[in-house]
Coordinates of C-alpha atoms and ligand atoms in Angstrom, one line a residue:
Chain A
M1 CA 0.0 0.0 0.0
L2 CA 2.8 2.4 0.9
D3 CA 4.9 1.3 -2.0
Q4 CA 2.0 2.1 -4.2
L5 CA 1.8 5.6 -2.6
L6 CA 5.4 6.3 -3.3
R7 CA 5.0 5.2 -6.9
D8 CA 1.9 7.3 -7.4
T9 CA 3.4 10.4 -5.9
G10 CA 7.1 10.2 -6.7
A11 CA 7.8 10.8 -3.0
R12 CA 11.0 9.4 -1.6
T13 CA 10.1 7.8 1.7
A14 CA 7.0 7.0 3.7
L15 CA 7.1 6.3 7.4
M16 CA 4.6 5.1 9.9
V17 CA 5.0 6.4 13.4
E18 CA 3.0 5.4 16.4
R19 CA 1.4 8.3 18.3
S20 CA 3.5 7.7 21.4
G21 CA 6.7 8.1 19.3
Q22 CA 7.7 4.7 18.1
M23 CA 8.6 4.0 14.5
L24 CA 6.5 1.2 13.0
A25 CA 7.6 1.0 9.4
T26 CA 9.8 2.7 6.7
V27 CA 9.2 2.3 3.0
G28 CA 11.2 3.6 0.1
E29 CA 14.5 5.3 0.2
V30 CA 16.2 4.6 3.6
P31 CA 16.4 7.9 5.4
R32 CA 19.9 9.0 6.5
F33 CA 18.7 10.6 9.7
D34 CA 18.3 8.9 13.1
H35 CA 14.9 7.3 12.8
V36 CA 14.3 6.8 16.6
A37 CA 14.8 10.5 17.2
F38 CA 12.7 11.3 14.1
A39 CA 9.8 9.3 15.3
S40 CA 9.8 10.9 18.8
L41 CA 9.9 14.4 17.3
T42 CA 7.1 13.5 14.8
A43 CA 4.8 12.4 17.6
A44 CA 5.6 15.4 19.7
D45 CA 5.0 17.7 16.7
F46 CA 1.7 16.1 15.9
S47 CA 0.4 16.1 19.5
A48 CA 1.4 19.8 20.0
N49 CA -0.5 20.6 16.8
D50 CA -3.5 18.6 18.0
Q51 CA -3.6 20.9 21.1
L52 CA -3.3 24.0 18.9
A53 CA -6.3 22.7 16.8
R54 CA -8.3 22.2 19.9
M55 CA -7.6 25.8 21.0
L56 CA -9.1 26.9 17.7
G57 CA -12.1 24.7 18.4
E58 CA -11.1 22.2 15.7
N59 CA -11.1 18.5 16.6
E60 CA -7.7 18.0 15.0
F61 CA -5.7 19.3 12.0
G62 CA -5.6 15.8 10.5
A63 CA -2.6 16.7 8.4
L64 CA 0.5 18.9 8.7
F65 CA 2.9 20.2 6.1
H66 CA 6.5 21.3 6.7
Q67 CA 8.2 22.9 3.7
G68 CA 11.9 23.0 3.2
E69 CA 13.9 24.4 0.4
R70 CA 14.5 20.9 -1.1
E71 CA 12.9 18.4 1.2
S72 CA 9.4 18.6 2.6
L73 CA 7.3 16.6 5.0
Y74 CA 3.6 15.8 4.8
L75 CA 2.1 14.2 8.0
A76 CA -1.3 12.7 8.2
D77 CA -3.3 11.1 11.0
V78 CA -4.3 7.4 10.7
A79 CA -7.1 6.1 13.0
R80 CA -5.9 8.5 15.7
R81 CA -3.2 6.0 16.6
V82 CA -0.6 6.3 13.9
I83 CA 1.0 9.1 11.8
L84 CA 1.8 8.6 8.2
V85 CA 4.8 10.7 7.2
V86 CA 5.7 11.3 3.6
L87 CA 9.1 12.7 2.7
F88 CA 9.3 14.3 -0.7
D89 CA 11.5 16.7 -2.7
T90 CA 11.0 19.1 -5.6
S91 CA 10.5 16.3 -8.1
T92 CA 6.8 16.1 -7.0
T93 CA 4.2 18.6 -5.8
L94 CA 2.4 19.0 -2.5
G95 CA -1.0 18.8 -4.4
L96 CA -0.2 15.4 -5.7
V97 CA 1.1 14.1 -2.4
K98 CA -1.9 15.5 -0.6
L99 CA -4.3 13.8 -3.0
R100 CA -2.7 10.4 -2.9
V101 CA -2.1 10.5 0.9
R102 CA -5.9 11.1 1.4
G103 CA -6.6 7.8 -0.5
A104 CA -3.9 5.9 1.4
V105 CA -5.1 7.2 4.7
T106 CA -8.6 5.8 4.1
D107 CA -7.1 2.4 3.3
L108 CA -4.7 2.5 6.2
T109 CA -7.3 3.5 8.6
A110 CA -9.5 0.5 7.7
L111 CA -6.4 -1.7 8.0
F112 CA -5.3 -0.4 11.4
E113 CA -8.8 -0.4 12.9
E114 CA -9.1 -4.0 12.0
L115 CA -5.6 -4.7 13.4
F116 CA -6.3 -2.9 16.7
A117 CA -9.6 -4.7 17.1
R118 CA -7.9 -8.1 16.6
Q119 CA -5.0 -7.4 18.9
D120 CA -4.9 -9.2 22.2
P121 CA -5.6 -6.5 24.8
S122 CA -3.1 -7.9 27.3
P123 CA -0.3 -9.6 25.4
Q124 CA 2.0 -11.6 27.5
V125 CA 5.7 -12.1 27.2
E126 CA 7.4 -15.4 27.6
A127 CA 8.1 -16.7 31.1
G128 CA 11.7 -16.0 31.9
F129 CA 11.6 -12.7 30.1
L130 CA 11.5 -10.7 33.3
G131 CA 14.5 -12.4 34.9
D132 CA 16.6 -12.0 31.8
A133 CA 15.5 -8.4 31.4
E134 CA 16.4 -7.6 35.0
D135 CA 19.9 -9.1 34.6
E136 CA 20.4 -7.0 31.5
I137 CA 19.2 -3.9 33.4
D138 CA 21.7 -4.6 36.2
R139 CA 24.5 -5.1 33.6
L140 CA 23.7 -2.0 31.6
F141 CA 22.7 0.4 34.5
G142 CA 25.3 -0.9 36.9
A143 CA 24.2 -3.2 39.8
Chain B
M1 CA 0.6 1.2 27.6
S2 CA 3.9 -0.2 26.5
L3 CA 3.9 -1.1 22.9
I4 CA 4.5 -4.8 22.6
N5 CA 4.7 -5.3 18.9
Y6 CA 4.5 -8.9 18.0
A7 CA 5.0 -8.4 14.3
S8 CA 8.4 -6.7 14.8
R9 CA 9.0 -8.4 18.1
E10 CA 9.8 -5.2 19.9
I11 CA 8.9 -3.8 23.4
N12 CA 9.1 -0.1 23.9
C13 CA 8.6 1.5 27.3
K14 CA 8.2 5.2 28.0
L15 CA 9.7 6.6 31.2
V16 CA 9.0 10.2 32.1
Y17 CA 11.1 12.3 34.4
Y18 CA 8.8 14.8 36.1
G19 CA 9.3 17.5 38.7
P20 CA 9.8 21.2 39.5
G21 CA 11.9 23.5 37.3
L22 CA 15.6 23.3 37.9
G23 CA 15.2 20.1 39.9
G24 CA 17.7 18.2 37.8
K25 CA 15.6 16.1 35.4
T26 CA 17.7 17.1 32.3
T27 CA 20.9 16.5 34.4
N28 CA 19.7 12.9 35.1
L29 CA 19.4 12.2 31.3
E30 CA 22.7 13.8 30.5
Y31 CA 24.4 11.6 33.0
I32 CA 22.8 8.5 31.7
Y33 CA 23.7 9.5 28.2
E34 CA 27.3 10.1 29.2
K35 CA 27.7 6.7 31.1
V36 CA 25.6 4.2 29.2
A37 CA 27.5 1.9 26.8
P38 CA 27.7 3.5 23.4
T39 CA 26.0 0.5 21.7
A40 CA 23.0 0.8 23.9
K41 CA 22.1 4.5 23.5
G42 CA 20.7 6.6 20.8
K43 CA 20.9 10.4 20.4
L44 CA 20.0 12.7 23.2
I45 CA 17.6 15.2 21.9
S46 CA 17.0 18.4 23.9
L47 CA 14.3 20.9 23.0
A48 CA 15.5 23.7 25.3
T49 CA 15.6 27.5 25.5
E50 CA 18.7 29.4 25.0
T51 CA 19.3 29.3 28.8
E52 CA 19.1 25.5 28.8
R53 CA 15.7 25.3 30.4
T54 CA 13.7 22.5 28.9
L55 CA 11.1 23.9 26.6
F56 CA 9.3 20.8 25.4
F57 CA 11.2 17.7 26.3
D58 CA 14.5 15.8 26.4
F59 CA 14.5 12.4 24.8
L60 CA 17.0 9.5 25.1
P61 CA 16.4 6.0 23.8
V62 CA 18.2 3.2 25.6
D63 CA 18.4 -0.3 24.2
L64 CA 18.4 -3.3 26.4
G65 CA 19.1 -5.6 23.5
T66 CA 17.1 -8.6 22.4
I67 CA 15.6 -10.5 25.4
R68 CA 13.9 -13.8 24.7
G69 CA 13.3 -12.7 21.1
F70 CA 12.1 -9.2 21.9
K71 CA 14.1 -6.1 21.1
T72 CA 13.6 -4.2 24.3
R73 CA 14.0 -0.5 24.5
F74 CA 13.3 2.3 27.0
H75 CA 12.4 5.8 25.8
L76 CA 13.4 8.3 28.5
Y77 CA 11.7 11.7 28.4
T78 CA 11.9 14.8 30.7
V79 CA 9.2 17.4 30.9
P80 CA 9.7 21.1 31.3
G81 CA 9.4 21.9 35.0
Q82 CA 8.5 25.5 34.7
V83 CA 4.9 26.0 35.8
Y84 CA 3.7 27.8 32.6
Y85 CA 4.7 24.9 30.3
N86 CA 1.9 22.7 31.5
A87 CA 0.4 22.0 28.1
S88 CA 3.6 20.5 26.9
R89 CA 4.1 18.6 30.2
K90 CA 0.8 17.0 29.8
L91 CA 1.5 15.9 26.2
I92 CA 4.7 14.2 27.2
L93 CA 2.8 12.1 29.7
K94 CA 0.7 10.5 27.0
G95 CA 1.4 6.8 26.8
V96 CA 3.7 6.8 29.9
D97 CA 4.7 3.5 31.4
G98 CA 6.7 4.7 34.4
V99 CA 7.3 8.0 36.2
V100 CA 10.4 9.3 38.0
F101 CA 9.7 12.4 40.1
V102 CA 12.9 14.4 40.6
A103 CA 12.4 16.6 43.7
D104 CA 14.7 19.5 44.6
S105 CA 15.8 18.9 48.1
Q106 CA 16.4 22.5 49.0
V107 CA 14.1 23.7 51.7
E108 CA 13.0 26.7 49.7
R109 CA 11.9 24.5 46.8
M110 CA 9.4 22.5 48.9
E111 CA 6.5 24.6 47.7
A112 CA 7.6 24.0 44.1
N113 CA 8.0 20.3 44.7
L114 CA 4.4 20.0 46.1
E115 CA 3.0 22.0 43.3
A116 CA 4.7 19.8 40.7
M117 CA 3.5 16.6 42.5
Q118 CA -0.1 17.9 42.5
N119 CA 0.3 18.8 38.9
L120 CA 1.5 15.3 38.1
Y121 CA -1.5 13.8 39.8
D122 CA -3.8 16.2 37.9
N123 CA -2.3 15.6 34.5
M124 CA -2.3 11.8 35.0
V125 CA -6.0 11.9 36.0
Q126 CA -6.8 13.9 32.9
H127 CA -5.2 11.2 30.8
G128 CA -7.2 8.6 32.7
Y129 CA -4.1 7.1 34.3
D130 CA -3.9 6.1 37.9
L131 CA -0.6 7.1 39.4
T132 CA -1.1 4.7 42.4
R133 CA -1.1 1.8 39.9
L134 CA 1.7 2.9 37.6
P135 CA 5.4 2.2 38.3
F136 CA 6.6 5.4 40.1
V137 CA 9.7 6.3 42.0
I138 CA 11.0 9.5 43.6
Q139 CA 14.5 10.9 43.6
Y140 CA 15.4 13.5 46.2
N141 CA 18.0 15.4 44.2
K142 CA 20.6 18.0 45.2
R143 CA 21.5 16.2 48.4
D144 CA 25.0 17.9 48.2
L145 CA 23.6 21.4 49.0
P146 CA 23.8 22.7 52.6
N147 CA 20.1 23.8 52.5
A148 CA 18.8 20.3 51.7
A149 CA 15.8 19.4 53.8
P150 CA 16.0 16.2 55.8
I151 CA 14.8 13.1 53.9
R152 CA 12.2 12.4 56.6
E153 CA 10.5 15.7 55.9
L154 CA 10.6 15.2 52.1
Q155 CA 9.2 11.7 52.5
E156 CA 6.3 13.0 54.7
S157 CA 5.4 15.7 52.2
L158 CA 6.0 14.1 48.8
N159 CA 5.7 10.4 49.6
P160 CA 3.0 10.0 52.2
G161 CA 1.8 6.8 50.6
W162 CA -1.8 5.7 49.9
P163 CA -4.1 3.2 51.6
I164 CA -4.2 -0.3 50.1
E165 CA -7.7 -1.7 49.6
D166 CA -6.8 -5.2 48.5
P167 CA -6.5 -7.3 51.7
A168 CA -4.3 -9.8 49.9
K169 CA -1.6 -7.1 49.8
H170 CA -1.9 -6.4 53.6
R171 CA 1.6 -7.6 54.5
P172 CA 4.8 -5.7 55.2
V173 CA 7.2 -5.2 52.3
P174 CA 10.7 -4.0 53.4
D175 CA 12.2 -1.2 51.3
P176 CA 15.3 -2.8 49.6
D177 CA 16.9 0.5 49.3
R178 CA 16.3 1.8 52.8
P179 CA 17.2 -0.7 55.5
G180 CA 14.8 -0.8 58.4
E181 CA 12.1 1.0 56.4
F182 CA 9.1 -0.4 54.6
L183 CA 7.3 0.2 51.3
V184 CA 4.1 -1.4 52.6
Y185 CA 3.3 -1.1 56.3
E186 CA 0.5 -0.8 58.8
Q187 CA -0.2 2.4 60.6
D188 CA -3.1 2.9 63.0
G189 CA -4.9 -0.1 61.4
V190 CA -4.5 1.1 57.9
W191 CA -2.2 -0.5 55.3
I192 CA -0.1 2.1 53.4
E193 CA 2.0 1.8 50.3
R194 CA 4.8 4.2 49.5
V195 CA 6.9 4.4 46.3
P196 CA 10.6 3.7 46.3
S197 CA 12.8 6.8 46.8
F198 CA 16.4 7.6 46.2
E199 CA 18.8 10.3 47.3
G200 CA 20.6 11.9 44.4
V201 CA 23.3 14.3 43.4
A202 CA 22.6 14.2 39.7
V203 CA 25.4 16.5 38.8
Q204 CA 27.8 13.9 40.1
G205 CA 25.7 11.0 39.0
V206 CA 24.9 9.9 42.6
G207 CA 21.6 8.0 42.6
V208 CA 21.0 8.4 38.9
F209 CA 21.4 4.8 38.0
D210 CA 19.8 3.5 41.2
T211 CA 16.7 5.4 40.2
L212 CA 16.8 4.3 36.6
R213 CA 17.3 0.6 37.5
T214 CA 14.4 0.6 39.9
I215 CA 11.9 2.3 37.6
S216 CA 12.9 0.2 34.6
K217 CA 12.5 -3.1 36.5
R218 CA 9.1 -2.0 37.8
V219 CA 8.0 -1.1 34.3
L220 CA 9.0 -4.5 32.9
K221 CA 7.3 -6.2 35.8
A222 CA 4.1 -4.4 35.0
L223 CA 4.2 -5.8 31.5
G224 CA 3.8 -9.4 32.6
Ligands
LIG301 N1 24.2 21.3 43.4 C1 23.5 20.6 42.6 N2 23.1 21.1 41.4 C2 22.4 20.3 40.6 C3 22.1 18.9 40.8 N3 21.5 18.4 39.8 C4 21.3 19.4 38.9 N4 21.9 20.6 39.3 C5 21.9 21.9 38.7 O1 20.6 22.4 38.7 C6 20.4 23.2 37.5 C7 19.1 22.7 36.8 O2 19.2 21.4 36.3 P1 18.4 20.8 35.1 O3 18.7 19.4 35.0 O4 18.5 21.6 33.9 O5 16.9 21.0 35.7 P2 15.5 20.5 35.1 O6 14.8 19.8 36.1 O7 15.7 19.8 33.8 O8 14.8 22.0 34.8 P3 13.7 22.4 33.7 O9 14.2 21.9 32.4 O10 13.5 23.8 33.8 O11 12.5 21.7 34.2 C8 21.6 22.9 36.6 O12 22.5 24.1 36.8 C9 22.3 21.7 37.2 O13 23.7 21.7 37.0 C10 22.6 18.4 42.1 O14 22.5 17.3 42.4 N5 23.3 19.3 42.9
LIG302 MG1 15.2 20.2 31.9

């Protein structure tokens, strides 16, 4: 679905970021930046703008656009849980990106809603995970 | 709230350092960043003012590595402590798995500590989270200063504990970090639970990893 979006728009990279700041997926050209940091900033950016929208009496902005001289970002909400980020340059236009993202968001929303509905609400990790994790914490953070 | 992602087999936990302005939250993250093995840490991102006061947040990802098939990672955040940044502070709490409250031990900061603690409770409630059920620890920072209040006073004000309803939990739990003291105890017929607390001198790194170790273990325990 995201590959299709990139082909349709000529954008370079599409990323899916969870609202709490975790990267879920990257498609297309592998970005050169630190993607953990990128995801955290994207989520913060989106949530700050959410609040701004509410101050205006809007429910949300739904999408954000950051324009650079060469590279630009288009961010769109998916199911209020995930943010779709499209990275594009001057080889395409905002209008085209916007149009295609709108379509992709509809499909992704359906997909994620189904996914969230199916997800076990209290997933369990394997027995023994905790013991191993505690050992690792002691090793890394000094016992 | 931790994201256990079965598809990518990842566990990401969000730890938030909260507390009054200038209490030492950013200093905690800076020390962790400096000392953690290079392979385990990501970039430290600080969205700060020109005078190094936190404006939105600091962010540091720390990787525990792959444990029983799960790539396990902590995302450490600080909030801006200054009172008027409450909107940002509240945003950062979204999706939190564990809270570290960094108190400023100085006697004259007691009011600010209390205000920040009240603000933490309020913001958690507004998100629909229950602080008494979430992994939570307190760090009494700036113990090196001559005007630091006695720990007993700080504990009474900032860590009075809450009553435990569940009778199954009515048994004493010694505080592993404070010999002779208890995290769960009976007082006048009521069972009280306190959160773990640590003495810190964050500028020198004292107490920083004790705090981090305890909160991260508690967060992982809460997953299970
Ligand atoms: N004496 C002493 N100073 C400390 C200690 N920890 C931090 N400081 C100093 O206190 C000042 C504020 O520390 P920060 O870590 O920036 O405080 P903060 O809690 O992040 O503040 P905000 O970002 O405004 O919320 C800095 O000058 C630190 O060097 C400590 O243990 N002892
Ligand atoms: Mg700070």
